[in-house]
Coordinates of C-alpha atoms in Angstrom, one line a residue:
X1 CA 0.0 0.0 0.0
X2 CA 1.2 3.6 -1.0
X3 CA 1.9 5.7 1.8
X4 CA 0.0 9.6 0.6
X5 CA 2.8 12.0 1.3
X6 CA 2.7 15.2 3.5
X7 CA 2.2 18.2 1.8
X8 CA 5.6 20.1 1.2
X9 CA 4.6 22.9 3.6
X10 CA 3.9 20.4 6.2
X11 CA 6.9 18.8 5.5
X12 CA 9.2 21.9 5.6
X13 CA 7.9 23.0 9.0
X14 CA 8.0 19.7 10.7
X15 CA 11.4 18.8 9.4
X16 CA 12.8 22.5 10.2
X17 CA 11.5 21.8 14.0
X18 CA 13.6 18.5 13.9
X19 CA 16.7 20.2 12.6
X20 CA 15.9 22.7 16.1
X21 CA 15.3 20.1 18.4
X22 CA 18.3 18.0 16.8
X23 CA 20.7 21.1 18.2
X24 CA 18.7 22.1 21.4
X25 CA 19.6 18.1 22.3
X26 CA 23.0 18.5 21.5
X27 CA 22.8 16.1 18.2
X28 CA 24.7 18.6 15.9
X29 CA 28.0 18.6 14.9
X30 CA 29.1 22.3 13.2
X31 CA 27.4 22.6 10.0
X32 CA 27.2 18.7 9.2
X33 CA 24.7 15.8 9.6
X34 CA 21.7 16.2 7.1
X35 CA 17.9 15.5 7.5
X36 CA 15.5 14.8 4.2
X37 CA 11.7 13.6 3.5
X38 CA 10.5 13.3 0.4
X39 CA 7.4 15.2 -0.6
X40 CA 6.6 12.9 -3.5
X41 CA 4.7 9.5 -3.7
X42 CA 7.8 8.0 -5.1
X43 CA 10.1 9.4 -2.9
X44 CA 12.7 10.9 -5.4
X45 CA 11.4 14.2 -4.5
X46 CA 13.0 15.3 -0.9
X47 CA 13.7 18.4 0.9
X48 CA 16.8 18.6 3.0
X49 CA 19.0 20.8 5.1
X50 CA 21.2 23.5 2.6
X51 CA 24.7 23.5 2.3
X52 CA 26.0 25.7 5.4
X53 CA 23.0 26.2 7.4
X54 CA 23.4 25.1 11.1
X55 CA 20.8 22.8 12.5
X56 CA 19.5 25.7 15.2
X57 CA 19.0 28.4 12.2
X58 CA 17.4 26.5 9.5
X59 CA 14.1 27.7 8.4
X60 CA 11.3 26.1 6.4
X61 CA 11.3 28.2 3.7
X62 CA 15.5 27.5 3.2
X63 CA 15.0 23.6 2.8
X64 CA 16.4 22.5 -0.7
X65 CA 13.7 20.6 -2.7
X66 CA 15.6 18.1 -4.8
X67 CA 15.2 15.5 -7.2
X68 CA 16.7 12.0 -6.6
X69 CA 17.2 11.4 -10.2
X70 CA 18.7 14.9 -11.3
X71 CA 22.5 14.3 -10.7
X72 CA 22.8 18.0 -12.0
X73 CA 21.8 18.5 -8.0
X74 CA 25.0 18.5 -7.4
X75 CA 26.3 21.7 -9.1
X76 CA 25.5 25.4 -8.8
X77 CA 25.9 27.7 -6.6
X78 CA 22.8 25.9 -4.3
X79 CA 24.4 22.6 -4.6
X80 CA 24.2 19.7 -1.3
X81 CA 26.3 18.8 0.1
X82 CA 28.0 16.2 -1.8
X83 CA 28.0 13.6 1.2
X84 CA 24.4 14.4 1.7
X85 CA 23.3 14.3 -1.8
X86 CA 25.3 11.3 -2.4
X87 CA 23.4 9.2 0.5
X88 CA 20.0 10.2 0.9
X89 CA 19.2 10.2 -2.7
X90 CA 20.4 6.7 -3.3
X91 CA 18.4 5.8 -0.2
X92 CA 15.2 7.7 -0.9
X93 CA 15.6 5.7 -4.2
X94 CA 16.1 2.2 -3.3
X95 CA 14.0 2.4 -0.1
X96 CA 10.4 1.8 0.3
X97 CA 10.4 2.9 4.1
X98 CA 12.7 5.5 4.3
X99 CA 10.5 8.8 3.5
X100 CA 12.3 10.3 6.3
X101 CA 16.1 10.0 7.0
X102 CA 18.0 11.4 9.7
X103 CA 21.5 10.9 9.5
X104 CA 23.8 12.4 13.2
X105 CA 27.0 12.0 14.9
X106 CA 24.8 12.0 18.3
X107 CA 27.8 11.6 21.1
X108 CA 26.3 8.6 22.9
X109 CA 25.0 6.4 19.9
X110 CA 28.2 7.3 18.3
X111 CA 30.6 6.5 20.8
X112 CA 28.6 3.0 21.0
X113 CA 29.4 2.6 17.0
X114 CA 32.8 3.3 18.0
X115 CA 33.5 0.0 20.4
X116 CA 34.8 -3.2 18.5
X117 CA 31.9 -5.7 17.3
X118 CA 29.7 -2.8 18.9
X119 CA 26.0 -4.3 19.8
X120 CA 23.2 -2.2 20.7
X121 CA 22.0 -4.2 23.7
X122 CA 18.5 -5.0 25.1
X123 CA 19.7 -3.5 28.5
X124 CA 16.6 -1.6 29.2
X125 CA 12.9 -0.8 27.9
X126 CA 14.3 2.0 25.2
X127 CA 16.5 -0.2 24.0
X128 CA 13.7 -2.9 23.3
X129 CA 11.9 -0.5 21.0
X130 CA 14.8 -1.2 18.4
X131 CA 14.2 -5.1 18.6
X132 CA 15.4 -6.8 15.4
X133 CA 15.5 -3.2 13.6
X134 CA 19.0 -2.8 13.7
X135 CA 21.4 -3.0 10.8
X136 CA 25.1 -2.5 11.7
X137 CA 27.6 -1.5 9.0
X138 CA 31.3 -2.2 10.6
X139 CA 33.4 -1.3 8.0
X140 CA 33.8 2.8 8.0
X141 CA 35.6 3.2 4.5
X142 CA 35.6 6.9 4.1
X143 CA 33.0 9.7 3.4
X144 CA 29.9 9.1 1.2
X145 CA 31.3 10.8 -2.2
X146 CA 29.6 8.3 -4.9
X147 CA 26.4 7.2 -5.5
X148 CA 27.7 3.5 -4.9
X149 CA 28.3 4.0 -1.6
X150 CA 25.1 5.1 -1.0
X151 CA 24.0 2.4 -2.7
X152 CA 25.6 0.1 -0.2
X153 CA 24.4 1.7 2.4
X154 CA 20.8 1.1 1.2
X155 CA 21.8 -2.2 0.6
X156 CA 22.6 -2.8 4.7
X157 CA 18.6 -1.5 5.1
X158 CA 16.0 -4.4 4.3
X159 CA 12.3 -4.0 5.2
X160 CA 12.4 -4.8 8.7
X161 CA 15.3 -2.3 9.4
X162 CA 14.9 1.1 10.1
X163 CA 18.5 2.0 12.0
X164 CA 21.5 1.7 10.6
X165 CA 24.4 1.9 12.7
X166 CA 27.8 3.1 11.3
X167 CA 31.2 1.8 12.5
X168 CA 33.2 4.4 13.5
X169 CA 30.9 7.2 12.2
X170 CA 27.7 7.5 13.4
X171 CA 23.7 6.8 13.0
X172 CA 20.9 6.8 11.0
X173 CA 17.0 6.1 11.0
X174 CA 14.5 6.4 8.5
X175 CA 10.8 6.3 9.0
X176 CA 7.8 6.6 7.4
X177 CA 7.5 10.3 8.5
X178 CA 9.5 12.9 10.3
X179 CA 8.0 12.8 13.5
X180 CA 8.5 8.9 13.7
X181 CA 12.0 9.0 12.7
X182 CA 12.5 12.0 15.3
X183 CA 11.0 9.5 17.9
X184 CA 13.2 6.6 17.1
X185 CA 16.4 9.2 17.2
X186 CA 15.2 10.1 20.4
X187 CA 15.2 7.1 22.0
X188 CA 18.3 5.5 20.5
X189 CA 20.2 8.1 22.0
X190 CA 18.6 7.4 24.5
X191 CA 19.5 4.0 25.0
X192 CA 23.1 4.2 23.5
X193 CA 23.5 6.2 26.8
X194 CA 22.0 4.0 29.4
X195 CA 24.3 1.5 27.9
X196 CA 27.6 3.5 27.4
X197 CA 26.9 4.5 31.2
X198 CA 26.2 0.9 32.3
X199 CA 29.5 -0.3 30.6
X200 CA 31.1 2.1 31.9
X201 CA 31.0 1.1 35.4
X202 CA 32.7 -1.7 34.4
X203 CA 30.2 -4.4 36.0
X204 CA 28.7 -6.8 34.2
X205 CA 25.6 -5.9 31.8
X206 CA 21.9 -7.7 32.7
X207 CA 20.8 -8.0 29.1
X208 CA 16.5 -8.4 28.9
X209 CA 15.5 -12.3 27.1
X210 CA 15.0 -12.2 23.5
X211 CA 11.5 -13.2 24.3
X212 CA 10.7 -10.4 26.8
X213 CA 13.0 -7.5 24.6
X214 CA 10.2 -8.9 21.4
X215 CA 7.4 -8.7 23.1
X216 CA 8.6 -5.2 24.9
X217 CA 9.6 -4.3 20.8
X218 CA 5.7 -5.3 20.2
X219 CA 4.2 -3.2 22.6
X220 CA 6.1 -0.1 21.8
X221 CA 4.6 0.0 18.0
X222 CA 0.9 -1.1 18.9
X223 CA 1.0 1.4 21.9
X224 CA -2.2 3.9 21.8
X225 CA -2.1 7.0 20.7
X226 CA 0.4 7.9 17.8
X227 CA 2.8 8.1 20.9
X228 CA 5.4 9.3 17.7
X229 CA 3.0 12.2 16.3
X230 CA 1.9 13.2 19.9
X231 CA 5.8 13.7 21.6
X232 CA 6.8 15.3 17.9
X233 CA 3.8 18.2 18.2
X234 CA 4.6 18.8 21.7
X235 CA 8.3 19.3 20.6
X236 CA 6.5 22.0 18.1
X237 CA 4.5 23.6 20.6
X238 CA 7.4 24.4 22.5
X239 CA 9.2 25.8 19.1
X240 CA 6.0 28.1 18.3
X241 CA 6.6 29.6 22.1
X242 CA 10.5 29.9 22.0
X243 CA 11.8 29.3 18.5
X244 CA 8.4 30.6 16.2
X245 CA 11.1 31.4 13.5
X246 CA 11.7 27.6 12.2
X247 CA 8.4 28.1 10.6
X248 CA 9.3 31.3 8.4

């Protein structure tokens, strides 16, 4: 089934208030990291973050709208940046589920990507939520500066995986909107944390049973409420109040 996609007004504003909250939380990193959703029922048309523009300015209005299959993207004086472009059009492209991507060097779910055979364990009810959604990619080989390796990042994404954890490098989730992606960024860092901290004291970790983390996994997605939708319009709330700019 075809998912309708937001309107590109809705989808400027929301993704501008994630690019906000992404640097009130700390999740920045100077003027990299990139966000996109794609405004079009085949996903090839996305807006994301320009070239420059640090997360706690960007506006709605600013977001480049872009077109997967236009390689020309790439040139003029409003070009992406090449990293960006290179990875979130191949994987706007090649992946049904990813309408939203949010890609971050987020200190604690980085500094987990950063540990040898890194895991994200089932060491706590946050954690659960990512269940069997995990993909890991190990082998950091560089910056994204070709389409094929954003093609073989797709390629580490099947259906059932909406993270993709990056060796030595960082994280991203995509999602079938922004506020669901936001959600699932939230709480990754989240649980990268709890774990980083429980490792850290050096004792060893009490890991949750497959069976319980599952069924823990289950109840996150089936819980009431659009729990997603309902923590990302608070987020906006607080935006219109402090930060009513990021609409503009």
């Amino acid at each position: 089934m075809s998912i309708v996609p937001p309107t590109e007004s809705q989808a400027r504003t929301d993704l501008a208030a994630a690019f906000r909250w992404a640097a009130r939380l700390d999740w920045h990193e100077s003027i990299a990291n990139h966000f996109s959703v794609a405004v079009s029922e085949d996903r090839c048309r996305f807006l994301m973050n320009p070239n420059g523009r640090h997360f706690s300015r960007v506006r709605a209005s600013e977001l480049l709208l872009l077109d997967a299959r236009d390689e020309s993207a790439v040139e003029g004086p409003d070009a992406p940046d090449p990293t960006a472009w290179h990875l979130h059009a191949q994987l706007h492209l090649r992946l049904p589920q990813a309408r939203c991507i949010l890609h971050t060097h987020m200190p604690y779910a980085t500094a987990l990507c950063c540990i040898k055979d890194f895991e994200l364990l089932m060491l706590d009810q946050n954690a659960c939520r990512f269940h069997g959604r995990v993909a890991y990619d190990r082998h950091y080989d560089g910056m994204a500066l070709t389409a094929s390796e954003g093609a073989r990042v797709a390629g580490l994404l099947a259906a059932d995986k909406s993270v993709l954890m990056m060796g030595n490098h960082g994280v991203l989730v995509v999602g079938a909107s922004v506020a669901e992606a936001f959600d699932d960024l939230y709480y990754l860092e989240r649980a990268a944390k709890v774990q980083i901290l429980a490792l850290s004291t050096g004792f060893s970790p009490a890991l949750i049973p497959e069976d319980v983390a599952a069924r823990t996994c289950a109840q996150w997605h089936s819980y009431p409420g659009d729990y997603s939708r309902r923590h990302f319009d608070a987020l906006r709330e607080i935006l219109d109040e402090e930060e009513p700019s990021y609409r503009q």
